[in-house]
Amino acid sequence: MLTIYSDDHRLHHGKSELNDGELKPCFECPERADIILDAVTESKLGDVIAPDNFGLDPIRAVHNPGYVAFLEQAWNSWTATGRHGDALPLNWAIRGLRQIEPETIDGKLSYFSFDASTPITAGTWKAATSAANVALTGAANLLQGESCAFSLCRPPGHHAASDYFGGYCFLNNAAIATQYLLDHGATRVAVLDVDYHHGNGTQSIFYERSDVLFVSIHADPLQEYPFFLGHVDERGDGAGEGYTANFPLRWHSSAPKWFDALDAGLQLIADYAPDYVVISLGVDTYIDDPISQFRLETPDYLEVGSRIASLGLPMLFVLEGGYAVAEVGRNVSNVLVGAAAGN
Amino acid sequence: MLTIYSDDHRLHHGKSELNDGELKPCFECPERADIILDAVTESKLGDVIAPDNFGLDPIRAVHNPGYVAFLEQAWNSWTATGRHGDALPLNWAIRGLRQIEPETIDGKLSYFSFDASTPITAGTWKAATSAANVALTGAANLLQGESCAFSLCRPPGHHAASDYFGGYCFLNNAAIATQYLLDHGATRVAVLDVDYHHGNGTQSIFYERSDVLFVSIHADPLQEYPFFLGHVDERGDGAGEGYTANFPLRWHSSAPKWFDALDAGLQLIADYAPDYVVISLGVDTYIDDPISQFRLETPDYLEVGSRIASLGLPMLFVLEGGYAVAEVGRNVSNVLVGAAAGN
């Protein structure tokens, strides 16, 4: 299995996120990627390569160009107002408020985001575009015949929609890779999101399309962030009707219950018969994750990988969440080891 | 002129708000009301009385009952999860996300709010309901023949909509007083919002009705919080079409320009011929306000009051913003002195 990784991820190191009514140190930190890289290397899964640079076109194929331009300029616009700490938004256009892009940087931050947990720093743009390249390089290798690749993306991506950031995510790496596969020969791609949190960004990007099947297993949005997407009745719209499947599970759901949902999701993917499966790989389903409420344990992740591999499809694993820093490396590498063995 | 005031406002003293990417001490602080009360007393404007208790019915006449129940329970639900600092939301349901009320307190805080600058504290519910009673007592006195009253409300209200809080506001005191006037004999009420920030909550509450004319002079939402409402093309909807008028002004607009907008707004009110005028009185239009960009000076506020009084209508002043703490008392009392002299 090929792993794609870039040191650029370290350029994004947010100071704090809004949580529990306080600004706390960001759970989504550079150490996560370093520890995962170490575990992958120790597991002797295969080569670790640097990403190629695909430019902005594949990013703009998924994200609104105005949003991409905003992200590129955000830090400069923020510091031009005399502020030098991380940029965070002020307020949000919920029901009844108008979706009109303001002129000022505080207004733009508010318009293009949906939470206050995703600071923009001096290095965010470079790190986020590099993470997109990490995902794209994985996709390109699948197109060239690799059966399995791991894009060690950081910052993560699945909460980022076409035109907003949030949930530690700026560019939707998995969606960008998926679109790239479709734009280079694939007819159908399945995205399987096993992160603890619903992949609201990915769902919304592909919600009205039938060339992507989006399947997500996640904490019930009635209980858990991101709260406002991921219900079972969200099944796609228009041409996309029937091509979104959500498996929300209650807090403290057991591992067997989680695996039942995985099996149901894998069956949907098998029935869809895609050319590729892109896995949004979060391991915040782990029992000791500091911000999550599921109960998977480290050996379970071998089984996660093995069951996904049983599809017999080319697989691109794209890193999402997982915040139990000490165990995040082993949990991720176990998924990959399980997938490689079953491949 | 009668002033209505309650010490209960001190029960709401948020520790910090999200601003400039940091949690900063709340600009909306108890000292504001104390200083305004001192200035009003020094100005010998008339009696200062305590509010009557009107119960929750007049509040529920404006606010969604589910939202009112949430506010009443929020602090207990928050502390029941083991947290003891001020409660702040996590994320918001912007475009494409669903407006479904979650079960958990973090989800409910997110659902019922639109910013991260409005902490809920142990005393927020008591202070907010007391502020509503302060406004209602002013309205009741107008109904009994008073020509002018000042409801010294804190926390303020004009950013609070039927079912969300934000902008330091929980219950929309001005809207609650307005509805009370209508429910007790008034046919038409004009709300004149002279706060620096657009009164998005008040506008949205009355947007589809013709029995309330809402007129607001404020910083252009393309530049300034709350960003997502207050454009000139918002003129009301359905039966309310033509009964909302917005005068957005650019940052650094001169005082003469502001007074031109005031005159235009007063003409609309005169043409409407309401039974009462409710003034959402913010003095963050002041040149040295720490979070605002207008240029009114202390003597200008005498003129503000005098021009409003020239309508010759019974007036209820309801306190909103104003954060230059040293001058907020004189600026508010100048409006009232100007109004009393012109009355």
XYZ file of C-alpha atoms in Angstrom, chain B:
343
model
C -40.188 61.069 31.894
C -40.508 57.796 33.742
C -37.496 55.483 33.942
C -37.972 51.779 34.635
C -35.028 49.888 36.074
C -34.234 46.678 37.943
C -31.035 45.567 39.658
C -31.695 42.114 38.229
C -29.626 43.064 35.186
C -26.506 42.405 37.294
C -27.412 38.701 37.352
C -26.279 38.543 33.747
C -22.559 39.155 33.644
C -20.947 37.125 30.884
C -17.257 36.488 31.231
C -16.189 36.607 27.611
C -17.259 36.865 23.989
C -15.621 35.709 20.777
C -14.097 38.742 19.064
C -10.927 39.289 17.011
C -10.301 35.544 17.146
C -10.069 35.598 20.932
C -12.354 35.312 23.921
C -12.383 38.873 25.253
C -14.177 40.347 28.262
C -17.795 41.027 27.309
C -18.332 44.558 26.041
C -21.929 44.214 27.225
C -21.341 44.516 30.989
C -23.342 45.510 34.108
C -21.381 48.760 34.519
C -23.180 50.083 31.442
C -26.555 50.043 33.156
C -25.179 51.416 36.423
C -23.601 54.392 34.663
C -26.726 55.044 32.617
C -28.878 54.958 35.752
C -26.545 57.469 37.425
C -26.695 59.798 34.428
C -30.478 59.563 34.206
C -30.775 60.331 37.921
C -28.382 63.274 37.678
C -30.369 64.638 34.756
C -33.491 64.812 36.988
C -35.643 63.351 34.242
C -38.273 62.063 36.620
C -39.126 59.032 38.711
C -37.198 55.784 38.511
C -39.508 52.857 39.227
C -39.168 49.088 39.475
C -40.815 46.867 36.866
C -43.993 44.877 37.398
C -43.947 41.158 36.654
C -45.944 40.331 33.532
C -45.190 36.605 33.490
C -44.227 34.702 30.376
C -47.335 35.245 28.224
C -46.201 38.587 26.718
C -42.782 37.021 26.054
C -44.368 34.029 24.343
C -46.438 36.435 22.251
C -43.179 37.315 20.458
C -40.864 34.353 21.047
C -41.327 30.715 20.080
C -42.435 28.818 23.223
C -39.819 26.119 22.576
C -37.133 28.795 22.535
C -38.434 30.329 25.761
C -38.387 26.901 27.422
C -34.832 26.352 26.162
C -33.643 29.670 27.608
C -35.240 28.897 30.951
C -33.512 25.510 31.136
C -30.220 26.225 29.368
C -28.019 26.917 32.372
C -29.240 23.864 34.282
C -28.782 21.651 31.234
C -25.273 23.026 30.698
C -24.121 22.528 34.278
C -25.713 19.077 34.359
C -22.991 18.036 31.885
C -20.315 18.983 34.439
C -19.400 22.364 33.038
C -19.545 25.431 35.252
C -18.248 28.281 33.117
C -20.448 30.336 30.802
C -22.256 28.405 28.090
C -21.399 29.129 24.445
C -22.572 27.327 21.292
C -20.407 25.168 19.005
C -21.605 25.584 15.435
C -24.469 26.894 13.357
C -26.906 25.653 10.720
C -26.056 27.866 7.761
C -27.083 27.303 4.136
C -27.730 23.697 3.259
C -27.785 22.527 6.870
C -31.052 21.457 8.455
C -33.018 23.376 11.062
C -33.748 20.463 13.382
C -33.538 21.006 17.140
C -30.986 18.602 18.657
C -31.450 16.786 21.961
C -28.210 17.707 23.714
C -27.480 21.060 25.332
C -24.538 21.796 23.010
C -26.783 21.096 20.055
C -29.601 23.237 21.439
C -27.226 26.141 22.145
C -26.089 25.881 18.543
C -29.621 25.632 17.189
C -31.020 28.564 19.174
C -28.185 31.054 18.552
C -26.424 32.875 15.748
C -23.119 33.922 17.278
C -20.489 33.050 19.898
C -20.563 36.415 21.663
C -23.554 35.845 23.881
C -22.705 33.654 26.870
C -25.487 32.146 28.948
C -24.712 32.377 32.661
C -26.387 31.275 35.867
C -28.357 34.524 36.048
C -29.141 35.074 32.371
C -32.733 33.838 32.439
C -33.662 35.956 35.460
C -31.938 39.034 34.039
C -33.460 38.602 30.583
C -37.014 38.118 31.862
C -36.538 41.076 34.178
C -35.392 43.204 31.219
C -38.551 42.141 29.367
C -40.592 43.262 32.396
C -38.737 46.589 32.378
C -39.813 47.076 28.758
C -43.371 45.881 29.444
C -43.735 48.235 32.406
C -42.756 51.103 30.119
C -45.380 49.996 27.597
C -48.031 49.674 30.304
C -47.320 53.221 31.471
C -47.690 54.533 27.927
C -51.050 52.758 27.719
C -52.011 54.587 30.911
C -51.223 57.945 29.375
C -47.543 58.595 29.994
C -46.125 60.469 27.031
C -42.575 59.226 27.408
C -40.822 56.397 29.268
C -37.329 54.960 29.333
C -36.956 51.224 29.878
C -33.389 50.748 31.063
C -33.159 47.173 29.781
C -30.155 44.957 30.203
C -29.384 42.531 28.593
C -30.427 44.274 25.376
C -32.861 42.715 22.911
C -32.893 43.813 19.271
C -30.691 41.012 17.872
C -32.897 38.302 19.426
C -35.396 36.837 16.958
C -38.421 34.700 17.636
C -36.266 31.640 18.256
C -32.622 32.567 18.551
C -30.264 34.611 20.704
C -27.106 36.474 19.789
C -25.502 39.905 19.787
C -25.743 40.045 23.607
C -29.541 39.637 23.282
C -31.854 36.873 24.541
C -35.372 38.305 24.659
C -36.353 41.115 22.315
C -37.461 43.721 24.840
C -38.529 46.296 22.235
C -40.539 43.721 20.271
C -42.182 42.399 23.438
C -43.205 45.942 24.448
C -44.453 46.650 20.925
C -46.576 43.522 20.847
C -47.963 44.377 24.284
C -49.063 47.812 23.056
C -50.816 46.171 20.095
C -52.448 43.579 22.324
C -53.802 46.322 24.595
C -55.426 48.785 22.267
C -52.848 50.138 19.851
C -53.602 49.777 16.131
C -50.173 50.659 14.781
C -46.779 50.931 16.451
C -43.562 52.200 14.873
C -40.209 50.805 16.025
C -37.289 53.138 15.370
C -33.948 51.372 15.846
C -31.057 53.837 16.153
C -28.505 51.344 17.474
C -25.286 51.161 15.434
C -26.034 47.521 14.601
C -28.989 46.401 12.562
C -31.930 45.171 14.672
C -32.154 41.880 12.827
C -34.271 40.248 15.522
C -36.909 42.967 15.586
C -37.061 43.137 11.805
C -37.552 39.413 11.453
C -40.247 39.276 14.155
C -42.436 41.855 12.411
C -41.332 41.333 8.797
C -44.657 40.041 7.505
C -46.925 42.397 9.409
C -48.367 45.822 8.678
C -49.293 46.728 12.256
C -45.630 47.449 13.016
C -43.451 49.776 10.972
C -39.801 48.917 11.559
C -37.251 51.612 10.700
C -33.542 51.044 11.299
C -30.448 53.239 10.840
C -27.298 51.178 11.144
C -23.899 50.256 9.787
C -23.989 48.614 6.368
C -24.274 44.833 6.854
C -21.760 44.374 4.045
C -19.226 45.800 6.498
C -20.577 45.221 9.956
C -22.101 42.707 12.338
C -24.709 41.188 12.183
C -23.793 41.061 8.446
C -26.708 38.981 7.234
C -29.679 41.339 7.514
C -30.327 45.085 7.184
C -29.917 45.730 3.461
C -31.914 48.497 1.840
C -33.881 46.045 -0.322
C -35.426 44.416 2.775
C -38.824 46.149 2.809
C -41.066 43.531 4.401
C -42.903 40.557 2.981
C -46.526 39.632 2.344
C -48.836 41.820 4.431
C -45.693 43.451 5.774
C -44.436 44.672 2.418
C -43.482 48.314 2.715
C -43.479 48.217 6.541
C -39.751 47.678 6.993
C -37.272 50.413 6.075
C -33.507 50.077 6.368
C -30.983 52.893 6.227
C -27.588 51.187 6.105
C -24.704 53.666 6.303
C -21.060 53.047 5.504
C -18.364 52.966 8.175
C -17.180 56.440 9.201
C -20.343 58.133 7.940
C -20.530 61.691 9.237
C -23.047 62.877 11.825
C -24.933 65.000 9.228
C -25.315 61.914 7.060
C -26.657 59.986 10.042
C -29.148 62.756 10.821
C -30.299 62.776 7.189
C -31.182 59.096 7.592
C -32.914 59.856 10.886
C -35.020 62.544 9.256
C -35.982 60.196 6.424
C -36.937 57.511 8.930
C -38.954 59.966 11.030
C -40.838 61.074 7.935
C -41.815 57.452 7.254
C -43.017 57.141 10.830
C -44.988 60.383 10.613
C -46.642 59.163 7.403
C -47.496 55.857 9.094
C -49.239 57.754 11.923
C -48.724 55.138 14.610
C -50.268 55.264 18.069
C -46.855 54.837 19.680
C -43.204 54.878 18.754
C -40.822 52.419 20.417
C -37.180 53.463 20.117
C -34.465 50.810 20.240
C -31.927 53.144 21.788
C -28.316 52.208 21.202
C -25.635 54.832 21.564
C -22.878 52.808 19.929
C -23.161 55.350 17.125
C -20.795 57.345 19.353
C -17.464 58.352 17.805
C -15.403 56.646 20.529
C -17.429 53.453 20.798
C -14.868 50.611 20.981
C -16.593 48.291 18.490
C -18.297 50.753 16.135
C -17.438 53.084 13.255
C -19.885 56.002 13.324
C -19.142 59.563 14.397
C -21.875 60.983 16.614
C -20.632 63.095 19.524
C -22.146 63.604 22.949
C -24.046 66.839 22.175
C -25.530 65.202 19.060
C -27.593 62.917 21.288
C -29.644 65.885 22.554
C -30.592 66.466 18.935
C -31.440 62.785 18.439
C -33.964 62.965 21.274
C -35.365 66.284 20.183
C -35.965 65.164 16.593
C -37.676 61.971 17.718
C -39.890 64.000 20.068
C -40.867 66.244 17.168
C -43.080 63.372 15.981
C -45.424 64.373 18.789
C -46.124 60.725 19.627
C -45.972 58.811 22.893
C -42.428 57.413 23.061
C -40.982 54.330 24.711
C -37.173 54.302 24.756
C -35.770 50.797 25.193
C -32.048 50.500 25.890
C -29.971 48.496 23.418
C -26.182 48.896 22.858
C -23.428 51.409 23.570
C -20.048 50.247 24.842
C -17.972 53.379 25.481
C -18.648 52.868 29.169
C -17.339 56.231 30.392
C -19.635 58.194 28.070
C -22.586 55.829 27.680
C -24.481 57.460 30.561
C -24.290 60.992 29.243
C -25.031 59.909 25.688
C -28.183 58.064 26.735
C -29.364 60.762 29.112
C -28.805 63.382 26.424
C -31.218 61.545 24.129
C -33.777 61.465 26.910
C -33.220 65.103 27.910
C -33.599 66.102 24.262
C -36.778 64.064 23.979
C -38.247 65.441 27.218
C -37.522 69.023 26.150
C -39.128 68.490 22.759
C -42.079 66.586 24.147
